[in-house]
Coordinates of C-alpha atoms in Angstrom, one line a residue:
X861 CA 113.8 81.2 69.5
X862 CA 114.8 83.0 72.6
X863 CA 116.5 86.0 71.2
X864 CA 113.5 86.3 68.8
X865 CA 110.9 86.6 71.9
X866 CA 113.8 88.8 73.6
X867 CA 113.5 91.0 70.5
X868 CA 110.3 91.2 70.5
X869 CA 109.6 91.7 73.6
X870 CA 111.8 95.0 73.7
X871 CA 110.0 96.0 70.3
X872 CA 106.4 95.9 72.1
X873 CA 107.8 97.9 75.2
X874 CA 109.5 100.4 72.9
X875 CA 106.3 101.1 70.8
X876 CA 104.5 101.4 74.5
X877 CA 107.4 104.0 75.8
X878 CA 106.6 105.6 72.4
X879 CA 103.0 106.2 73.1
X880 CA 103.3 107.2 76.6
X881 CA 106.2 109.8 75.7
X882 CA 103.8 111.2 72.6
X883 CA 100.6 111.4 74.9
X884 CA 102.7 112.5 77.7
X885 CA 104.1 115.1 75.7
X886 CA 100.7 116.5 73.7
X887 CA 99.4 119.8 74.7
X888 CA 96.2 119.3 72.8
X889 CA 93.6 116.5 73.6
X890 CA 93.0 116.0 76.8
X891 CA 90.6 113.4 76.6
X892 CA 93.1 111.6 75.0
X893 CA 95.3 111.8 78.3
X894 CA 92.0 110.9 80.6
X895 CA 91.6 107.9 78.7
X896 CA 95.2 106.3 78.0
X897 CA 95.6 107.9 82.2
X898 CA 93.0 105.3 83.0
X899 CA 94.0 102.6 80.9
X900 CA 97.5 103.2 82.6
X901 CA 95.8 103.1 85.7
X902 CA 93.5 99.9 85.1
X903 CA 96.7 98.3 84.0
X904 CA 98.8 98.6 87.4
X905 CA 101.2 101.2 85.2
X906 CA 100.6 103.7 88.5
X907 CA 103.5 106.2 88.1
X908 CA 102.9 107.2 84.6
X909 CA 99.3 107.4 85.1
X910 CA 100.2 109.8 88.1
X911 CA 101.8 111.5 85.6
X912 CA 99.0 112.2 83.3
X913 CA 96.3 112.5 85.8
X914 CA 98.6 115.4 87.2
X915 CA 98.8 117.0 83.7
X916 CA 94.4 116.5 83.0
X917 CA 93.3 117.6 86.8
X918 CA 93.4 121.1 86.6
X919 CA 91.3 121.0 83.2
X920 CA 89.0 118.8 84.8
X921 CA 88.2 120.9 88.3
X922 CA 84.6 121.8 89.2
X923 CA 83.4 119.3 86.9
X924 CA 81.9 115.4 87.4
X925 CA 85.4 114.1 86.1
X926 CA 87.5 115.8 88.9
X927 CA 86.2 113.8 91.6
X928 CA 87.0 110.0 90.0
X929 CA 90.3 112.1 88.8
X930 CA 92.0 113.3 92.0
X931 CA 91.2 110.4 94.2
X932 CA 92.7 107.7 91.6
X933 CA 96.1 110.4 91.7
X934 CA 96.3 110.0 95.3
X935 CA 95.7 106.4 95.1
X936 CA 98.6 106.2 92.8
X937 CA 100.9 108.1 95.6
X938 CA 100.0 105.2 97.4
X939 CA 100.7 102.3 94.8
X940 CA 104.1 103.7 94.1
X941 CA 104.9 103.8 97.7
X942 CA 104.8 107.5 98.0
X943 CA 103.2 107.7 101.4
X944 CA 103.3 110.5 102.4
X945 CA 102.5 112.5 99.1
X946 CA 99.3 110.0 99.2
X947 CA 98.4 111.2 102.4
X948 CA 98.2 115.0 101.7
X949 CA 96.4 114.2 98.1
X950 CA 93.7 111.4 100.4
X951 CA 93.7 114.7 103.0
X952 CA 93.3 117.2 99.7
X953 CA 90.3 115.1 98.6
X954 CA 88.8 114.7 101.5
X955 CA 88.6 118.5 102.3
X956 CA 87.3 119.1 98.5
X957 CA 84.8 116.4 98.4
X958 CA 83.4 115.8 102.0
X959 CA 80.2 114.2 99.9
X960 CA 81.8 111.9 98.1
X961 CA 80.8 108.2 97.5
X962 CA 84.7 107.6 98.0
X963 CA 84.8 109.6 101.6
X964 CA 84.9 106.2 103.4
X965 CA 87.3 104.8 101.1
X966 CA 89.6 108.2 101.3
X967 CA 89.5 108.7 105.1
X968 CA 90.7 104.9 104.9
X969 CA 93.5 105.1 103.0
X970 CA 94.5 108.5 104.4
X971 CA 95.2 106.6 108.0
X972 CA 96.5 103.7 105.7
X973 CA 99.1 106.3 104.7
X974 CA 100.5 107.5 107.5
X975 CA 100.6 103.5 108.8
X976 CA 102.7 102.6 105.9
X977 CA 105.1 106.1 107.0
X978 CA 105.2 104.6 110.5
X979 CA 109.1 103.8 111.2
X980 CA 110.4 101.1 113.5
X981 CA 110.1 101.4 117.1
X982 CA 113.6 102.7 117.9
X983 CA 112.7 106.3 115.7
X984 CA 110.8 108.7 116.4
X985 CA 107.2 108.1 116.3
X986 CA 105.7 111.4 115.0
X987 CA 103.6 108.9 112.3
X988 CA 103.2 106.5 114.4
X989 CA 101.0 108.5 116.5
X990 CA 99.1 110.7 113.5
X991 CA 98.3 107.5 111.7
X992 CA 96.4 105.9 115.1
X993 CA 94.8 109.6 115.1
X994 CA 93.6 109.0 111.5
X995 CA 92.7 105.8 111.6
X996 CA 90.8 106.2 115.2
X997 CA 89.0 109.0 113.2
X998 CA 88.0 107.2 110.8
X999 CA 86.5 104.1 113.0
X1000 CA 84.7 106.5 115.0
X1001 CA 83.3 108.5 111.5
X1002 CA 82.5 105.0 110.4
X1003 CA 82.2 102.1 112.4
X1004 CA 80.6 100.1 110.3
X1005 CA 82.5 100.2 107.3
X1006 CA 84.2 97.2 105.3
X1007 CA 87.3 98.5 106.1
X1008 CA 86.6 99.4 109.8
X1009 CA 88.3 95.7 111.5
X1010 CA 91.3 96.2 108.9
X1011 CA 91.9 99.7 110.7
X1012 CA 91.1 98.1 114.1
X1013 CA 94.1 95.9 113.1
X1014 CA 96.4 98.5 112.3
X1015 CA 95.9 100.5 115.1
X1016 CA 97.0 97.2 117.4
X1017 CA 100.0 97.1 115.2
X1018 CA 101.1 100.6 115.7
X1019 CA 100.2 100.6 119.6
X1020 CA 102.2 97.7 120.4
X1021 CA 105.2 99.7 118.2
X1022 CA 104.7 102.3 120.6
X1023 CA 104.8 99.6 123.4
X1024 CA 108.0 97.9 122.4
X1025 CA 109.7 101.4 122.2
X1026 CA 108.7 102.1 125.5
X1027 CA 109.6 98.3 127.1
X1028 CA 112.8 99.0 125.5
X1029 CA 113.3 101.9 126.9
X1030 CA 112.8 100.6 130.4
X1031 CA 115.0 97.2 130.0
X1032 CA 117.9 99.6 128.7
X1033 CA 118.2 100.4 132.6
X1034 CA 118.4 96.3 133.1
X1035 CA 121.3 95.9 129.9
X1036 CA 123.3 99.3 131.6
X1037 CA 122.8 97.3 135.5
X1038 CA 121.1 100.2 136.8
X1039 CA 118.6 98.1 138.8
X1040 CA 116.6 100.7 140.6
X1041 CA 116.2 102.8 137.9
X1042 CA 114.9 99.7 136.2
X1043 CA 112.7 98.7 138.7
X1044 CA 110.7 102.2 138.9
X1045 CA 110.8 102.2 135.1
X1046 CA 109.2 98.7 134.2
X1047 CA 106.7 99.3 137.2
X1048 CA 105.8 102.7 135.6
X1049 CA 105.5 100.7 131.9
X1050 CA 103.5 98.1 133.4
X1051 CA 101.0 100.5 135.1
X1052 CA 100.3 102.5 131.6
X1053 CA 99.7 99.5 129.6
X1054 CA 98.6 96.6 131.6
X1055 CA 97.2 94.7 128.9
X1056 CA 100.6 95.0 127.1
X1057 CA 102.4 92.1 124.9
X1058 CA 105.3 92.7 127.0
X1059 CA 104.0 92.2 130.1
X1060 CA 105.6 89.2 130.9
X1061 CA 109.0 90.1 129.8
X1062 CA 108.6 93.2 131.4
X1063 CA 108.1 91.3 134.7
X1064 CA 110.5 89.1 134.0
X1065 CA 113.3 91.9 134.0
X1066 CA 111.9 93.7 136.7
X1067 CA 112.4 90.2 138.6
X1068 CA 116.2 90.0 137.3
X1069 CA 116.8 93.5 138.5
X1070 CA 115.4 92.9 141.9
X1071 CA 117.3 89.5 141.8
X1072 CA 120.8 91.6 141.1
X1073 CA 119.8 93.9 144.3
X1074 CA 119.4 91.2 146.2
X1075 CA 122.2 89.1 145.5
X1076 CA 124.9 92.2 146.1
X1077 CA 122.6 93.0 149.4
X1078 CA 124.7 93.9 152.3
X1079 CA 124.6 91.7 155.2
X1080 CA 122.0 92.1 156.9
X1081 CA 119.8 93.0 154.0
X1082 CA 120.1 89.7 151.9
X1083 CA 118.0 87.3 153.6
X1084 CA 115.0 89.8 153.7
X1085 CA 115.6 90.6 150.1
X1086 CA 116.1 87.1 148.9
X1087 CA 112.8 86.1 151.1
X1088 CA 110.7 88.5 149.1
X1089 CA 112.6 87.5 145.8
X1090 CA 111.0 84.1 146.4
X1091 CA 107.6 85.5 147.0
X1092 CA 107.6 87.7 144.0
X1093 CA 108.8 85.0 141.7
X1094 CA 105.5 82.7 143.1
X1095 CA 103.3 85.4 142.7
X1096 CA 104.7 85.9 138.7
X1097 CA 104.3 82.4 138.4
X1098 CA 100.6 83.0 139.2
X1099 CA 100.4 84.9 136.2
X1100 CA 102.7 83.0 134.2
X1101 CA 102.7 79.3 134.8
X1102 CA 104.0 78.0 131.2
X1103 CA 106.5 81.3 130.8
X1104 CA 109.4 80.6 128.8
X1105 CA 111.7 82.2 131.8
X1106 CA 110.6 79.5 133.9
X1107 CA 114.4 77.7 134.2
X1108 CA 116.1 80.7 134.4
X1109 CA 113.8 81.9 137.4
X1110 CA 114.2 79.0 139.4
X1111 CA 118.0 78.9 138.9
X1112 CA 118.7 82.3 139.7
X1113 CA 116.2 81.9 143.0
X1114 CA 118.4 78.5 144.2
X1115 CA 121.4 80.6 143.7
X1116 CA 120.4 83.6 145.7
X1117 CA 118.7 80.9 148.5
X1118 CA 122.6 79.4 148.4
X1119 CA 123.9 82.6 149.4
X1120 CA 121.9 83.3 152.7
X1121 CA 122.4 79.1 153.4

């Protein structure tokens, strides 16, 4: 029973290659290709309706069809995970039909695009930064729209990617135990994005690295050092009362306060 539904199964999907090739293949009707391209469509079965809407569109320029057409072939770009093909094709539509009742929906997807193109914080963030220029367009064009808090969303999303690379960036001084360097670098990250995810750990390291200058202080440096070590860690405390450094703070401070003891 099995092998017969096996069998059958690769009958049906044979027969459907079938049609697809022949339609594919045709050089005559082309409303045969706009309707079996949006049944493909309609059906999830994005790449080969990609592949006939790219065959039908030219026929179909300058007339009501050409609209529906070209927007559904960049919205396939997108369903096949071709991001940034979708994003030229959303960009393409947008500059042929400015009036269109899928603008909103276009202009969306367009920043959509170049989110999904955005790489992980360690890259380069070339897409990173267009897609929060797209999408920021967009909420400003329309503020209003269904879509507008999903954007909202997805610009957060890419600005704390931008915020981690940077963070990372400045505790790399901590990791290589260049400690000034460290200091003037998480001070710097602090100051351009104060309302930053990473604040805490950013203070956190910036506390560790004044912690290591203290410890290896000369002489008659230490106990100052050590002294404002202790007020700095009270006044991070202010801030963060329930941090999850809290343990390691304390001990490095009553190690550093054994040393000047």
């Amino acid at each position: 029973m099995i092998r017969l539904l096996g069998i059958l199964i690769l009958f049906i999907f044979t027969i459907s290659c079938n049609d697809y090739q022949k339609i594919l293949n045709s050089t005559e009707n082309e409303v045969d290709k706009y309707t079996a391209a949006e049944k493909y469509y309609n059906n999830g079965e994005f790449r080969r309706a990609s592949a006939l809407l790219e065959q039908i569109m030219p026929s179909y320029s300058g007339k009501p069809q050409g609209e529906r057409l070209r927007f559904f072939f960049a919205n396939t770009y997108f369903e096949t995970k071709s991001y940034y093909l979708a994003a030229i094709q959303f960009e393409n539509f947008i500059k042929s039909y400015p009036n269109s009742q899928r603008i909103i929906d276009a202009y969306f997807m367009e920043g959509k695009s170049y989110f999904m193109l955005s790489p992980i914080f360690s890259l380069d963030q070339d897409e990173t930064n267009t897609a929060i220029e797209k999408l920021q367009i967009f909420i400003n064009r329309y503020p209003n729209s269904e879509f507008t808090t999903e954007a909202i969303e997805l610009i957060e999303q890419l600005q704390n990617k931008l915020e981690k690379k940077e963070f990372e960036i400045s505790k790399q001084y901590y990791t290589i135990r260049d400690y000034n360097s460290a200091i003037r670098s998480l001070d710097n990250f602090v100051a351009d994005y104060p309302g930053t995810i990473f604040r805490e750990e950013a203070l956190y390291y910036r506390w560790m690295s004044t912690y290591e200058i203290a410890i290896n202080s000369i002489e008659s440096k230490i106990i100052e050092r050590v002294t404002e070590l202790e007020r700095s860690l009270v006044n991070f405390l202010r801030y963060y009362p329930e941090t999850i450094f809290i343990e390691d703070l304390s001990n490095k401070l009553n190690n550093a306060k054994k040393i000047i003891n």
